[in-house]
Amino acid sequence: MKSSKPKMAFMVLMAVGIVFALATDGLPSLPTSKPISITYDEMMDEIYLSGLTTAQEDARKGDFVGKRVAWSGYVVDAKKQGWSYTVQLSEGDHAAMTDIFLEGVDKAQAVSLSHGDQVRFEGKIDRFTDGILTGYVHLTSVTIQ
């Protein structure tokens, strides 16, 4: 199979870009929109505590996925997950119950956090996982302040 020089140069540039992205824990993501104005508690009330059917809950969760939020919480734990770190936060006081997972946090930020630290953060809702009464929110493209 014969290949032209421009195609070969393009393929090399793509390969270099992919290797760079993997070596730097991914490319930095720019916020795509402003955070929506809702608290964690309000979100849980709308999804889990409003008497919705399971199908309605799933639809409501889908309405929030991909939206950005700006909240604060207390650090419960920070641990390595693959190439990056996940910071587990409690929305309420600094008890040990995890409500929010910040995924894709870089090592320097994760190591600088201690159990009980209060942090402000912004991130994109990636998914929800169901808990006993409410659920857990998983955020990506996170910035911690």
PDB file of C-alpha atoms in Angstrom:
ATOM      1  CA  MET A   1       0.000   0.000   0.000  1.00  0.00           C
ATOM      2  CA  LYS A   2       1.393   3.364  -1.027  1.00  0.00           C
ATOM      3  CA  SER A   3       1.052   6.465   1.148  1.00  0.00           C
ATOM      4  CA  SER A   4       1.643  10.111   0.327  1.00  0.00           C
ATOM      5  CA  LYS A   5       4.039  12.249   2.357  1.00  0.00           C
ATOM      6  CA  PRO A   6       1.303  14.597   3.626  1.00  0.00           C
ATOM      7  CA  LYS A   7      -0.741  11.623   4.873  1.00  0.00           C
ATOM      8  CA  MET A   8       2.335  10.159   6.565  1.00  0.00           C
ATOM      9  CA  ALA A   9       3.191  13.505   8.215  1.00  0.00           C
ATOM     10  CA  PHE A  10      -0.398  13.813   9.450  1.00  0.00           C
ATOM     11  CA  MET A  11      -0.301  10.299  10.939  1.00  0.00           C
ATOM     12  CA  VAL A  12       2.996  11.037  12.707  1.00  0.00           C
ATOM     13  CA  LEU A  13       1.587  14.257  14.174  1.00  0.00           C
ATOM     14  CA  MET A  14      -1.512  12.405  15.386  1.00  0.00           C
ATOM     15  CA  ALA A  15       0.623   9.705  17.021  1.00  0.00           C
ATOM     16  CA  VAL A  16       2.813  12.310  18.738  1.00  0.00           C
ATOM     17  CA  GLY A  17      -0.316  14.101  20.003  1.00  0.00           C
ATOM     18  CA  ILE A  18      -1.769  10.897  21.423  1.00  0.00           C
ATOM     19  CA  VAL A  19       1.493   9.995  23.167  1.00  0.00           C
ATOM     20  CA  PHE A  20       1.725  13.526  24.588  1.00  0.00           C
ATOM     21  CA  ALA A  21      -1.861  13.388  25.866  1.00  0.00           C
ATOM     22  CA  LEU A  22      -1.263  10.042  27.568  1.00  0.00           C
ATOM     23  CA  ALA A  23       2.038  11.191  29.072  1.00  0.00           C
ATOM     24  CA  THR A  24       0.466  14.326  30.566  1.00  0.00           C
ATOM     25  CA  ASP A  25      -2.650  12.577  31.951  1.00  0.00           C
ATOM     26  CA  GLY A  26      -4.757  13.884  29.100  1.00  0.00           C
ATOM     27  CA  LEU A  27      -5.163  17.257  27.562  1.00  0.00           C
ATOM     28  CA  PRO A  28      -6.444  20.055  29.769  1.00  0.00           C
ATOM     29  CA  SER A  29     -10.145  20.512  29.295  1.00  0.00           C
ATOM     30  CA  LEU A  30     -11.636  23.929  29.023  1.00  0.00           C
ATOM     31  CA  PRO A  31     -14.965  24.592  30.693  1.00  0.00           C
ATOM     32  CA  THR A  32     -17.630  24.363  28.020  1.00  0.00           C
ATOM     33  CA  SER A  33     -20.303  26.292  29.890  1.00  0.00           C
ATOM     34  CA  LYS A  34     -21.116  28.148  33.052  1.00  0.00           C
ATOM     35  CA  PRO A  35     -22.091  26.076  36.089  1.00  0.00           C
ATOM     36  CA  ILE A  36     -25.792  25.534  36.630  1.00  0.00           C
ATOM     37  CA  SER A  37     -27.291  27.044  39.746  1.00  0.00           C
ATOM     38  CA  ILE A  38     -28.299  24.082  41.899  1.00  0.00           C
ATOM     39  CA  THR A  39     -26.935  22.686  45.137  1.00  0.00           C
ATOM     40  CA  TYR A  40     -26.109  19.042  45.707  1.00  0.00           C
ATOM     41  CA  ASP A  41     -29.068  18.735  48.119  1.00  0.00           C
ATOM     42  CA  GLU A  42     -31.482  20.321  45.634  1.00  0.00           C
ATOM     43  CA  MET A  43     -30.278  17.938  42.929  1.00  0.00           C
ATOM     44  CA  MET A  44     -30.760  14.895  45.166  1.00  0.00           C
ATOM     45  CA  ASP A  45     -34.246  16.142  46.115  1.00  0.00           C
ATOM     46  CA  GLU A  46     -35.208  16.527  42.436  1.00  0.00           C
ATOM     47  CA  ILE A  47     -33.919  13.098  41.460  1.00  0.00           C
ATOM     48  CA  TYR A  48     -34.367  10.773  44.408  1.00  0.00           C
ATOM     49  CA  LEU A  49     -36.738  12.372  46.906  1.00  0.00           C
ATOM     50  CA  SER A  50     -39.552  13.629  44.663  1.00  0.00           C
ATOM     51  CA  GLY A  51     -41.462  10.371  44.344  1.00  0.00           C
ATOM     52  CA  LEU A  52     -40.377   9.737  40.760  1.00  0.00           C
ATOM     53  CA  THR A  53     -40.492   6.323  39.136  1.00  0.00           C
ATOM     54  CA  THR A  54     -37.174   4.702  38.272  1.00  0.00           C
ATOM     55  CA  ALA A  55     -37.657   5.651  34.612  1.00  0.00           C
ATOM     56  CA  GLN A  56     -38.352   9.263  35.596  1.00  0.00           C
ATOM     57  CA  GLU A  57     -35.284   9.280  37.882  1.00  0.00           C
ATOM     58  CA  ASP A  58     -33.128   8.033  35.013  1.00  0.00           C
ATOM     59  CA  ALA A  59     -34.501  10.746  32.731  1.00  0.00           C
ATOM     60  CA  ARG A  60     -33.884  13.446  35.346  1.00  0.00           C
ATOM     61  CA  LYS A  61     -30.305  12.232  35.884  1.00  0.00           C
ATOM     62  CA  GLY A  62     -29.824  12.427  32.118  1.00  0.00           C
ATOM     63  CA  ASP A  63     -30.912  16.074  32.228  1.00  0.00           C
ATOM     64  CA  PHE A  64     -27.991  16.826  34.569  1.00  0.00           C
ATOM     65  CA  VAL A  65     -25.273  14.712  32.904  1.00  0.00           C
ATOM     66  CA  GLY A  66     -22.868  16.959  30.992  1.00  0.00           C
ATOM     67  CA  LYS A  67     -23.787  20.071  33.004  1.00  0.00           C
ATOM     68  CA  ARG A  68     -21.190  21.921  35.075  1.00  0.00           C
ATOM     69  CA  VAL A  69     -21.640  22.590  38.789  1.00  0.00           C
ATOM     70  CA  ALA A  70     -19.678  24.690  41.276  1.00  0.00           C
ATOM     71  CA  TRP A  71     -19.944  23.362  44.826  1.00  0.00           C
ATOM     72  CA  SER A  72     -17.915  22.954  47.987  1.00  0.00           C
ATOM     73  CA  GLY A  73     -17.329  19.905  50.129  1.00  0.00           C
ATOM     74  CA  TYR A  74     -15.107  18.239  52.693  1.00  0.00           C
ATOM     75  CA  VAL A  75     -12.361  15.822  51.685  1.00  0.00           C
ATOM     76  CA  VAL A  76     -13.013  12.246  52.783  1.00  0.00           C
ATOM     77  CA  ASP A  77     -10.212  10.592  50.776  1.00  0.00           C
ATOM     78  CA  ALA A  78      -8.005  10.952  47.701  1.00  0.00           C
ATOM     79  CA  LYS A  79      -6.704   7.864  45.949  1.00  0.00           C
ATOM     80  CA  LYS A  80      -5.030   6.826  42.741  1.00  0.00           C
ATOM     81  CA  GLN A  81      -7.386   5.592  40.028  1.00  0.00           C
ATOM     82  CA  GLY A  82      -5.593   4.601  36.858  1.00  0.00           C
ATOM     83  CA  TRP A  83      -3.500   7.479  35.493  1.00  0.00           C
ATOM     84  CA  SER A  84      -4.961  10.098  37.821  1.00  0.00           C
ATOM     85  CA  TYR A  85      -6.604  10.470  41.219  1.00  0.00           C
ATOM     86  CA  THR A  86     -10.157  10.481  42.527  1.00  0.00           C
ATOM     87  CA  VAL A  87     -11.032  12.806  45.398  1.00  0.00           C
ATOM     88  CA  GLN A  88     -13.985  11.693  47.494  1.00  0.00           C
ATOM     89  CA  LEU A  89     -15.958  14.479  49.149  1.00  0.00           C
ATOM     90  CA  SER A  90     -18.727  14.794  51.680  1.00  0.00           C
ATOM     91  CA  GLU A  91     -21.243  17.471  50.796  1.00  0.00           C
ATOM     92  CA  GLY A  92     -22.318  18.045  54.394  1.00  0.00           C
ATOM     93  CA  ASP A  93     -20.083  18.364  57.381  1.00  0.00           C
ATOM     94  CA  HIS A  94     -16.710  16.667  57.363  1.00  0.00           C
ATOM     95  CA  ALA A  95     -18.154  13.274  58.275  1.00  0.00           C
ATOM     96  CA  ALA A  96     -16.886  10.169  56.562  1.00  0.00           C
ATOM     97  CA  MET A  97     -19.819   9.729  54.157  1.00  0.00           C
ATOM     98  CA  THR A  98     -18.870  10.256  50.528  1.00  0.00           C
ATOM     99  CA  ASP A  99     -21.382  12.051  48.291  1.00  0.00           C
ATOM    100  CA  ILE A 100     -19.250  13.397  45.441  1.00  0.00           C
ATOM    101  CA  PHE A 101     -16.375  11.914  43.434  1.00  0.00           C
ATOM    102  CA  LEU A 102     -13.964  14.242  41.619  1.00  0.00           C
ATOM    103  CA  GLU A 103     -12.338  12.107  38.927  1.00  0.00           C
ATOM    104  CA  GLY A 104      -9.213  12.850  36.907  1.00  0.00           C
ATOM    105  CA  VAL A 105      -7.534  15.026  39.539  1.00  0.00           C
ATOM    106  CA  ASP A 106      -3.774  15.450  39.082  1.00  0.00           C
ATOM    107  CA  LYS A 107      -1.330  14.011  41.610  1.00  0.00           C
ATOM    108  CA  ALA A 108      -0.106  17.350  42.993  1.00  0.00           C
ATOM    109  CA  GLN A 109      -3.629  18.467  43.879  1.00  0.00           C
ATOM    110  CA  ALA A 110      -4.631  15.091  45.294  1.00  0.00           C
ATOM    111  CA  VAL A 111      -1.533  14.837  47.502  1.00  0.00           C
ATOM    112  CA  SER A 112      -2.034  18.382  48.822  1.00  0.00           C
ATOM    113  CA  LEU A 113      -5.492  17.552  50.231  1.00  0.00           C
ATOM    114  CA  SER A 114      -6.059  16.254  53.756  1.00  0.00           C
ATOM    115  CA  HIS A 115      -9.049  14.514  55.302  1.00  0.00           C
ATOM    116  CA  GLY A 116     -11.518  17.169  56.462  1.00  0.00           C
ATOM    117  CA  ASP A 117     -10.221  19.997  54.225  1.00  0.00           C
ATOM    118  CA  GLN A 118     -13.023  22.105  52.834  1.00  0.00           C
ATOM    119  CA  VAL A 119     -12.587  22.798  49.110  1.00  0.00           C
ATOM    120  CA  ARG A 120     -14.471  24.668  46.413  1.00  0.00           C
ATOM    121  CA  PHE A 121     -14.545  22.952  43.051  1.00  0.00           C
ATOM    122  CA  GLU A 122     -16.132  23.049  39.654  1.00  0.00           C
ATOM    123  CA  GLY A 123     -16.694  20.094  37.373  1.00  0.00           C
ATOM    124  CA  LYS A 124     -18.850  18.433  34.739  1.00  0.00           C
ATOM    125  CA  ILE A 125     -21.358  15.816  35.863  1.00  0.00           C
ATOM    126  CA  ASP A 126     -20.255  12.564  34.249  1.00  0.00           C
ATOM    127  CA  ARG A 127     -22.674  10.124  35.872  1.00  0.00           C
ATOM    128  CA  PHE A 128     -24.650   9.179  38.956  1.00  0.00           C
ATOM    129  CA  THR A 129     -24.479   6.000  40.984  1.00  0.00           C
ATOM    130  CA  ASP A 130     -27.403   5.092  43.208  1.00  0.00           C
ATOM    131  CA  GLY A 131     -27.071   4.900  46.971  1.00  0.00           C
ATOM    132  CA  ILE A 132     -29.513   3.828  49.665  1.00  0.00           C
ATOM    133  CA  LEU A 133     -31.571   7.036  49.928  1.00  0.00           C
ATOM    134  CA  THR A 134     -29.993   9.283  47.307  1.00  0.00           C
ATOM    135  CA  GLY A 135     -27.029   8.921  44.986  1.00  0.00           C
ATOM    136  CA  TYR A 136     -23.438   9.821  44.316  1.00  0.00           C
ATOM    137  CA  VAL A 137     -22.348  12.386  41.749  1.00  0.00           C
ATOM    138  CA  HIS A 138     -19.211  11.707  39.673  1.00  0.00           C
ATOM    139  CA  LEU A 139     -17.544  14.805  38.192  1.00  0.00           C
ATOM    140  CA  THR A 140     -14.867  15.092  35.516  1.00  0.00           C
ATOM    141  CA  SER A 141     -13.032  18.093  34.016  1.00  0.00           C
ATOM    142  CA  VAL A 142     -12.577  19.263  37.586  1.00  0.00           C
ATOM    143  CA  THR A 143     -10.875  22.382  38.902  1.00  0.00           C
ATOM    144  CA  ILE A 144     -10.244  22.599  42.646  1.00  0.00           C
ATOM    145  CA  GLN A 145      -9.839  26.019  44.219  1.00  0.00           C
TER     146      GLN A 145
END
